CSV table of C-alpha atoms in Angstrom, one decimal:
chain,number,residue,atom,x,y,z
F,678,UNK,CA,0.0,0.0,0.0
F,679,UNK,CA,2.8,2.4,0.6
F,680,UNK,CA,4.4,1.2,-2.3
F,681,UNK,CA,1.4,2.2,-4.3
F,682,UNK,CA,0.7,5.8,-2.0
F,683,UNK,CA,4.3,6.6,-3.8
F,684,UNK,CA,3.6,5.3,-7.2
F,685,UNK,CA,0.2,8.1,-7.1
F,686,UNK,CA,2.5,10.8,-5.8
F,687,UNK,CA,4.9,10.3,-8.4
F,688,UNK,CA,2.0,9.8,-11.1
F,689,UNK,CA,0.1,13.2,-9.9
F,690,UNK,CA,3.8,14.9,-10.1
F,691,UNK,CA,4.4,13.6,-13.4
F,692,UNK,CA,0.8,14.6,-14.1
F,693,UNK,CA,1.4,17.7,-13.3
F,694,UNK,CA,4.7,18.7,-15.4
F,695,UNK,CA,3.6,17.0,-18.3
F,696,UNK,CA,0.0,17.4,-18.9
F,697,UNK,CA,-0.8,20.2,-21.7
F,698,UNK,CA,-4.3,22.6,-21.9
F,699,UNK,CA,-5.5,21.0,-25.3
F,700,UNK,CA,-6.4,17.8,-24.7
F,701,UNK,CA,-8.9,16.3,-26.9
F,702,UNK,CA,-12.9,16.0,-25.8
F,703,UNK,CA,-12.5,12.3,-27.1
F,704,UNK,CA,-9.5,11.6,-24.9
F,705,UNK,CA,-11.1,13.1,-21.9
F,706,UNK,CA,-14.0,11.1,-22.3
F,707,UNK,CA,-12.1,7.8,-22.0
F,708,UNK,CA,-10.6,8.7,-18.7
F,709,UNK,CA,-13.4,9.6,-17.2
F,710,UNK,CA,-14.6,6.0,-18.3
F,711,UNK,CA,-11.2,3.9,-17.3
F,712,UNK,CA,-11.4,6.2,-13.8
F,713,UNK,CA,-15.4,5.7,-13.3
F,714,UNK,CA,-14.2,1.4,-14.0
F,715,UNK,CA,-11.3,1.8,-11.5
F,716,UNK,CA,-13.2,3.6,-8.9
F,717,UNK,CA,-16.0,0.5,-9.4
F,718,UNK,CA,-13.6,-1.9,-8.7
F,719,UNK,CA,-12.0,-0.3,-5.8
F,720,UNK,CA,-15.5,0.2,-4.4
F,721,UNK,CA,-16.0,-3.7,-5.3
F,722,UNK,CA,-13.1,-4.3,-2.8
F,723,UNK,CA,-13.7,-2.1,-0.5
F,724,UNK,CA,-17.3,-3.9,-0.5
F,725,UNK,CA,-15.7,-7.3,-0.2
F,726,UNK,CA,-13.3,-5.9,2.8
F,727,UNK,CA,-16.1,-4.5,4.5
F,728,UNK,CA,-18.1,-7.5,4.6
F,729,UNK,CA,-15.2,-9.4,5.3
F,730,UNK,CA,-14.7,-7.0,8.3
F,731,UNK,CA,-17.8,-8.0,9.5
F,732,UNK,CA,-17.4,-11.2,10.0
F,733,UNK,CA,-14.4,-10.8,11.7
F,734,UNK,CA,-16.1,-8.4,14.3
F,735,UNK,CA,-19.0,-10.7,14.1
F,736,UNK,CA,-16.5,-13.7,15.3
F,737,UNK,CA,-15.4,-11.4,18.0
F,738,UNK,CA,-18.4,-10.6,19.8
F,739,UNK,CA,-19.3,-14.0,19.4
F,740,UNK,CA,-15.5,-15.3,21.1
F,741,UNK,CA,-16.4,-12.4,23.7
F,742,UNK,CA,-19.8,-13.9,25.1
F,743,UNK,CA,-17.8,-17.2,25.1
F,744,UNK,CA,-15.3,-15.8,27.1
F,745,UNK,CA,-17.5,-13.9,29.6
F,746,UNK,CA,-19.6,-18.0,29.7
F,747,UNK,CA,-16.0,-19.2,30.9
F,748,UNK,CA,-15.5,-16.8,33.4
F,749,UNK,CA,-19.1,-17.0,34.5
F,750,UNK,CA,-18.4,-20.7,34.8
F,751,UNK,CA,-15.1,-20.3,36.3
F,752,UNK,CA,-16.4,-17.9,39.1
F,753,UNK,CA,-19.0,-20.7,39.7
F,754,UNK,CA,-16.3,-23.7,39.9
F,755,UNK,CA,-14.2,-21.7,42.4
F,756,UNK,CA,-17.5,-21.0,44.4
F,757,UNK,CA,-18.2,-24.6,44.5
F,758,UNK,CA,-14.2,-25.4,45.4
F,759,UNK,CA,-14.3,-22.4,48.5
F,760,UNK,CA,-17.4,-24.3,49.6
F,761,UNK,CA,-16.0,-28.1,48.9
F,762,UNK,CA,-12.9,-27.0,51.3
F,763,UNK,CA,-14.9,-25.0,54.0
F,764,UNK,CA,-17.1,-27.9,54.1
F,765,UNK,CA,-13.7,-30.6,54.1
F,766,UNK,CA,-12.6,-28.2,56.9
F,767,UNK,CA,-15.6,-28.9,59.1
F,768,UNK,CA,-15.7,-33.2,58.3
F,769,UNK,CA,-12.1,-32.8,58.9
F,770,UNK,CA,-12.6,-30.9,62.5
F,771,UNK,CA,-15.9,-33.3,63.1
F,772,UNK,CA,-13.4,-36.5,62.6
F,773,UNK,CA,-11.1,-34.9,65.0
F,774,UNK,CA,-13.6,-34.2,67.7
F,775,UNK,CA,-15.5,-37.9,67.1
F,776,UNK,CA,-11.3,-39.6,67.5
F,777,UNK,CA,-11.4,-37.7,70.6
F,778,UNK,CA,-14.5,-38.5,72.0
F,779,UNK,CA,-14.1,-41.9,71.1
F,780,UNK,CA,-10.8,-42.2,72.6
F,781,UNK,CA,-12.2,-40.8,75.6
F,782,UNK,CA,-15.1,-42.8,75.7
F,783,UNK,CA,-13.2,-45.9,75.2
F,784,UNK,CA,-10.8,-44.8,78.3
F,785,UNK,CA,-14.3,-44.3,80.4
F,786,UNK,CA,-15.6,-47.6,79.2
F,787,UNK,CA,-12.4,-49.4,80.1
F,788,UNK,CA,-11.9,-47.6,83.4
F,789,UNK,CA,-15.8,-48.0,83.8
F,790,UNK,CA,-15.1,-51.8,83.4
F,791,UNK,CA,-12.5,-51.8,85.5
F,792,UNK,CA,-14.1,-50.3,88.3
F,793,UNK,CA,-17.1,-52.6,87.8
F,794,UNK,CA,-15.2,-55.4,87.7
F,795,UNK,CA,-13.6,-54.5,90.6
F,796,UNK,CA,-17.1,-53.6,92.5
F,797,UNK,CA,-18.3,-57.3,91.4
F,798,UNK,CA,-15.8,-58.9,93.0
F,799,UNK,CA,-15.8,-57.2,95.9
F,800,UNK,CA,-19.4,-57.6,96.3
F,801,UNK,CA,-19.0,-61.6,95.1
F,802,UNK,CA,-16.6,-61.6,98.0
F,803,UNK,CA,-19.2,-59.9,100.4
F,804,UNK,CA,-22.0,-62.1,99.7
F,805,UNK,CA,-19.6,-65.1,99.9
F,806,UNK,CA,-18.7,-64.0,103.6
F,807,UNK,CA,-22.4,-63.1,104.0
F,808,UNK,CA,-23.9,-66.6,103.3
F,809,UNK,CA,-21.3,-68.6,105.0
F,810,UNK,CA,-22.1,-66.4,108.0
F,811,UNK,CA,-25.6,-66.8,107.1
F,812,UNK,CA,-24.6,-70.7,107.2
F,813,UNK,CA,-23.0,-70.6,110.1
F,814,UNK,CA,-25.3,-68.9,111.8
F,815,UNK,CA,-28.7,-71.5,110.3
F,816,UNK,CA,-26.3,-73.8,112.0
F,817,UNK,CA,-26.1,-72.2,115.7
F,818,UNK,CA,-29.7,-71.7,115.0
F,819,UNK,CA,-30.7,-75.3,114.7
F,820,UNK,CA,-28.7,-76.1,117.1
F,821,UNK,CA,-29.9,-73.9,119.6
F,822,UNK,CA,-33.6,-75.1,118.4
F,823,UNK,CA,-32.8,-78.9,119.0
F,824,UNK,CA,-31.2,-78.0,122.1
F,825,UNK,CA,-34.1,-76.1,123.3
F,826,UNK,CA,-36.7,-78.6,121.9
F,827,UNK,CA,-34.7,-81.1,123.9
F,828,UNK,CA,-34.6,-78.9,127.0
F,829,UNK,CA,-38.0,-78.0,126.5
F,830,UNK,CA,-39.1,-82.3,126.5
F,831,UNK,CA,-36.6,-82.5,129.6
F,832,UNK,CA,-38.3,-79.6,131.3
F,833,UNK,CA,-41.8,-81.2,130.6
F,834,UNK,CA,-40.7,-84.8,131.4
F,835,UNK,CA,-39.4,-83.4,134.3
F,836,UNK,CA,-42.8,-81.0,135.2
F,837,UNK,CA,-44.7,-84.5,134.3
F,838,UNK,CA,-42.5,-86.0,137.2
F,839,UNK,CA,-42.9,-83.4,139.4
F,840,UNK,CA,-46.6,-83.0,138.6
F,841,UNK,CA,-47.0,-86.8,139.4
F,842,UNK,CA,-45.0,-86.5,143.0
F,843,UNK,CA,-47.3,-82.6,143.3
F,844,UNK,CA,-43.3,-81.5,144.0
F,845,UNK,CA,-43.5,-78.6,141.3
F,846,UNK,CA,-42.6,-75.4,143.0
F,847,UNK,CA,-42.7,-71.8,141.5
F,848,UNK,CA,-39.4,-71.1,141.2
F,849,UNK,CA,-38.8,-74.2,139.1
F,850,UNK,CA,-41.5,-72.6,136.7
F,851,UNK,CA,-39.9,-69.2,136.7
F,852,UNK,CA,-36.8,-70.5,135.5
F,853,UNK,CA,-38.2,-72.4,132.5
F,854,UNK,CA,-40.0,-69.7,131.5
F,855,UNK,CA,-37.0,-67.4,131.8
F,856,UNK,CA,-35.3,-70.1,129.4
F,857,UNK,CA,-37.7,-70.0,127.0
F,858,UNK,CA,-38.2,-66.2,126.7
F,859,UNK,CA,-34.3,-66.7,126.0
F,860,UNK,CA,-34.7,-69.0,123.5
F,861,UNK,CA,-37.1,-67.2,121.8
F,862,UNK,CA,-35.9,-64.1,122.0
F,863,UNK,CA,-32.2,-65.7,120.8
F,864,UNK,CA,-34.6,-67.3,117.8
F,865,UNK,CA,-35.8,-63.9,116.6
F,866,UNK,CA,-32.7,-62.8,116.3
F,867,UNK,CA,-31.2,-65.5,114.5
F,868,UNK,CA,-34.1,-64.8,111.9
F,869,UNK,CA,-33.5,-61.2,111.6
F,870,UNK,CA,-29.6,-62.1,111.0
F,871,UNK,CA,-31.4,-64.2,108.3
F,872,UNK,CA,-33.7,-61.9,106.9
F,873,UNK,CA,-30.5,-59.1,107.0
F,874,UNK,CA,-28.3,-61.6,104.6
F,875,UNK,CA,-31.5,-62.3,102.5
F,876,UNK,CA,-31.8,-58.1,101.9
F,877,UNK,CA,-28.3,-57.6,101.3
F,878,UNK,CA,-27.9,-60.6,98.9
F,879,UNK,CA,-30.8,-58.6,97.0
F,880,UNK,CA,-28.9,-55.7,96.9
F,881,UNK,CA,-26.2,-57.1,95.7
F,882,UNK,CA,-28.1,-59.3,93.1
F,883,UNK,CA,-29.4,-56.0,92.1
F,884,UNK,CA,-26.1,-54.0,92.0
F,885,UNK,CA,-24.7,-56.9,89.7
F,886,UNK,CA,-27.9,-56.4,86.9
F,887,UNK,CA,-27.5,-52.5,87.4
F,888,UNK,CA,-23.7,-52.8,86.2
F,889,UNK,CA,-24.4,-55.2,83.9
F,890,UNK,CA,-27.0,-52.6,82.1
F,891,UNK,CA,-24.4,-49.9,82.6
F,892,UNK,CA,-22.0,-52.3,81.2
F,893,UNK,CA,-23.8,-52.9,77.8
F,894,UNK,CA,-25.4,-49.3,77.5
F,895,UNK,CA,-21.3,-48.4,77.6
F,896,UNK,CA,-20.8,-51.1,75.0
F,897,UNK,CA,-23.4,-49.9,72.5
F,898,UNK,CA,-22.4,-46.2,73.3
F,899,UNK,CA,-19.1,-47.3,72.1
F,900,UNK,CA,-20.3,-49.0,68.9
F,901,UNK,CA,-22.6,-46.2,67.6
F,902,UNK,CA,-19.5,-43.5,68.0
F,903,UNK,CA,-17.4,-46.2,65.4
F,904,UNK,CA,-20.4,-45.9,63.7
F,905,UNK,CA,-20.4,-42.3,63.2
F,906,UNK,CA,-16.5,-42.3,62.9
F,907,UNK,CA,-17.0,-44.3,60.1
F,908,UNK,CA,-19.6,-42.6,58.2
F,909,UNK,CA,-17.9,-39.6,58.8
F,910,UNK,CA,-14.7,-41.1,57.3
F,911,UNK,CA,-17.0,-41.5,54.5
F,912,UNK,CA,-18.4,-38.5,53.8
F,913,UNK,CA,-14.9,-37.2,53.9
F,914,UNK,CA,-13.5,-39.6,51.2
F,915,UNK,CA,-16.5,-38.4,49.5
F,916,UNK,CA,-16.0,-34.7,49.4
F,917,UNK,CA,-12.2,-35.1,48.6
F,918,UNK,CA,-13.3,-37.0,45.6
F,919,UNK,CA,-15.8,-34.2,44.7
F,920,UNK,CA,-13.2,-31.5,45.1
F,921,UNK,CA,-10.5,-33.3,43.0
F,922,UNK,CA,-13.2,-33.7,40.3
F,923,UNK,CA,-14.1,-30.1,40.8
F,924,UNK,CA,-10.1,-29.2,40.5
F,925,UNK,CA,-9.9,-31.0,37.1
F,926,UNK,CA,-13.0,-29.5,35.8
F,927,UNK,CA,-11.7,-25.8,37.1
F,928,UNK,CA,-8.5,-26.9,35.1
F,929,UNK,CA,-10.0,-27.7,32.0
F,930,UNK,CA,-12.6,-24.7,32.2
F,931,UNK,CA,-9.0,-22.5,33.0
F,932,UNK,CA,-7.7,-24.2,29.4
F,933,UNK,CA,-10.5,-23.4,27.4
F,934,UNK,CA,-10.6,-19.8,28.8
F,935,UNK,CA,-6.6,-19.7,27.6
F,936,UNK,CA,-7.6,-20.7,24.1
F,937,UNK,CA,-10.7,-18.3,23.9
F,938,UNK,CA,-8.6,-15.3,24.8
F,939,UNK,CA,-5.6,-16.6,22.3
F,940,UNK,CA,-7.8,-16.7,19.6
F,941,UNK,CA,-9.8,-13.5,20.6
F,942,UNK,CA,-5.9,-11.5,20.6
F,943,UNK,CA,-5.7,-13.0,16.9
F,944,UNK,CA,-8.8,-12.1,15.3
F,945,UNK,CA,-8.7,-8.7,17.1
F,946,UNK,CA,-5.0,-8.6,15.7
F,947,UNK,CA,-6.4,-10.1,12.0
F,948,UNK,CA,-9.5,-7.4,12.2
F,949,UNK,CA,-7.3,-4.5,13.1
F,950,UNK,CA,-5.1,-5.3,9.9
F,951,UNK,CA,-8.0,-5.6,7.9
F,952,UNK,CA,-8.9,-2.4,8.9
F,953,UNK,CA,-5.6,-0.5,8.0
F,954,UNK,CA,-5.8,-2.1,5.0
F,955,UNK,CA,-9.2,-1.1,4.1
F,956,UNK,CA,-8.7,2.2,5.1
F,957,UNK,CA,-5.6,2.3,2.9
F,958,UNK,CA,-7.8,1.7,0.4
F,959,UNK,CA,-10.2,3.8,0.5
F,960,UNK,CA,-7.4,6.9,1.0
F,961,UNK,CA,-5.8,4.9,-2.7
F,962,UNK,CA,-9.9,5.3,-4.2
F,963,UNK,CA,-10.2,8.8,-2.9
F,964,UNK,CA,-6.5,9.5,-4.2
F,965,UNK,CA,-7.5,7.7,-7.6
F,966,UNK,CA,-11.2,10.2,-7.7
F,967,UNK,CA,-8.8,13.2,-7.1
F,968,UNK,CA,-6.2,12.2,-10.3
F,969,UNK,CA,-8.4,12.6,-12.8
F,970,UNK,CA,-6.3,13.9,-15.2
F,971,UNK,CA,-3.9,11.2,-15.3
F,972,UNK,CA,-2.6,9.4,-18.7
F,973,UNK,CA,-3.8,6.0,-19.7
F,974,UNK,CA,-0.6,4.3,-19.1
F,975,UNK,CA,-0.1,5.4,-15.8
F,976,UNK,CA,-3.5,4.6,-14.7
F,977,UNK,CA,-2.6,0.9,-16.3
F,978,UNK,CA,0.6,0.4,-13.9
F,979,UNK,CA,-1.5,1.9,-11.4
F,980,UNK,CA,-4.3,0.2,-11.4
F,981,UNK,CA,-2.1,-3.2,-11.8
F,982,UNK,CA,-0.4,-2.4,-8.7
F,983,UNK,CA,-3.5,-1.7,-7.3
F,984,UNK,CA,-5.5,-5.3,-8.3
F,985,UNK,CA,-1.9,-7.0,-7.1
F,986,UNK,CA,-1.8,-5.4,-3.7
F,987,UNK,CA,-5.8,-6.1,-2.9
F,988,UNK,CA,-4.8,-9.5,-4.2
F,989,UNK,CA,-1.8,-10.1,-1.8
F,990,UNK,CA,-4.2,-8.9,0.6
F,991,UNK,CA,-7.4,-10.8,0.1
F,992,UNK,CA,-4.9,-13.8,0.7
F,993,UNK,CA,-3.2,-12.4,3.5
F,994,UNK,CA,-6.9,-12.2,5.5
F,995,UNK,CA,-7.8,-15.6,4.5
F,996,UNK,CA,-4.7,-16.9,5.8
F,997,UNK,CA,-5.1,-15.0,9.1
F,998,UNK,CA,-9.2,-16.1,9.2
């Protein structure tokens, strides 16, 4: 385009020194025609570079609302990402606070056992000593009962004797009753000994189902926090999974955005050049309605120079589109 910008400075110069006042009505008529068919097929150019130009901006807006999807969808990706990892965050803190709860409770339950245990066996032992007191004393207890039943037959063998010799005296009477108030007396107390070891096997009995319950309500306590350990665990694996996915997505969304803006630089580079160049042509048609009084020859080169410079043009854009 410069090249030809010179080659219409040099023509109008040459135009100008050698062009004389009495030039023909015939000749002036055919340079008016070649200009009016030069101008046409500048205009034709400048026709097919505008609608070329077009396109180009028409490809532009269309790589722009592309790229403003991409960000769009990249803005929502790194949402969903903040989110995954705030959410990771409070599994992660969840699984730290279930490991120490469980640990604790486990140190409770075994401690808990322990102390049970402990309590059983003491109480096993207690009851032990209990009944063989209890045993021992059933024993002094039916002893004491034969001994008194025996007493009591020797005392009324011996009232039948005295009855039969009328040699019974009060005192003699005093005394067995005194015995026998003893013996019963000795006899209720044997039986509340009794009923005392019956109670406090009860009590025990009971103390044995109560740790038993505690026992298996610490066992199941246990179980249900591995439970929720492990679908915590889970849910973690889960939303690690999710976030990786969501990182590869983000990664090819970030890839695609790349090649959008790439190819937006080039066809805003190809459609500036298109531009310049059409603008260059239309100064070259305005410079070419201005030189009307140029000769036929030099409108020839001209216009060659012209038609090979739109040519090497024409290919240049397709090249770049």
């Amino acid at each position: 385009l410069k090249t030809g910008t010179t080659s219409v400075a040099v023509a109008l110069t040459v135009l100008g020194a050698g062009l004389t006042v009495n030039q023909t009505e015939v000749s002036a008529r055919v340079t008016t025609r070649s200009q009016a068919q030069d101008a046409a097929g500048l205009k034709e150019k400048a026709d097919e570079y505008e609608v070329r130009n077009h396109e180009l901006e028409h490809n532009n807006e269309k790589l722009k609302t592309e790229n403003s999807d991409l960000k769009t969808e990249n803005s929502k990706l790194t949402s969903e990402k903040e989110e995954l990892t705030q959410k990771n965050r409070e599994l992660t803190k969840e699984k730290e606070e279930l490991s120490k709860q469980k640990e604790t409770l486990g140190l409770a339950l075994d401690k808990t056992i322990d102390e049970k245990i402990k309590s059983d066996n003491d109480h096993k032992k207690e009851i032990g000593d209990l009944s063989n007191v209890n045993k021992t004393l059933k024993q002094a207890l039916d002893k004491t009962i034969e001994e008194k039943i025996k007493s009591d037959n020797d005392h009324k063998k011996e009232i039948g004797e005295l009855k039969g010799s009328n040699k019974i005296s009060e005192a003699s009477r005093q005394g067995l009753r005194r015995d026998l108030n003893a013996s019963r007396e000795a006899k209720k107390q044997l039986e509340a000994e009794h009923q005392k070891l019956e109670e406090q096997n009860k009590i025990s009995e009971a103390s044995r189902q109560g740790l038993r319950r505690d026992l298996d309500a610490s066992r199941e306590a246990k179980k249900q926090v591995e439970k929720d350990l492990a679908n915590l665990t889970a849910e973690l694996d889960k939303v690690k999974e999710e976030k990786q996915i969501s990182d590869a997505s983000r990664q090819g969304l970030r890839r695609d955005l790349d090649a959008s803006r790439e190819a937006k630089k080039q066809v805003e580079k190809a459609l500036e050049e298109a531009n310049s160049k059409l603008a260059a042509l239309e100064k070259l048609n305005k410079e070419l309605e201005e030189s009307k009084k140029l000769t036929e020859k030099e409108k020839a080169e001209l216009q060659a120079k012209l038609e090979a410079e739109a040519k090497a043009l024409k290919e240049q854009l397709a090249k770049q589109a």
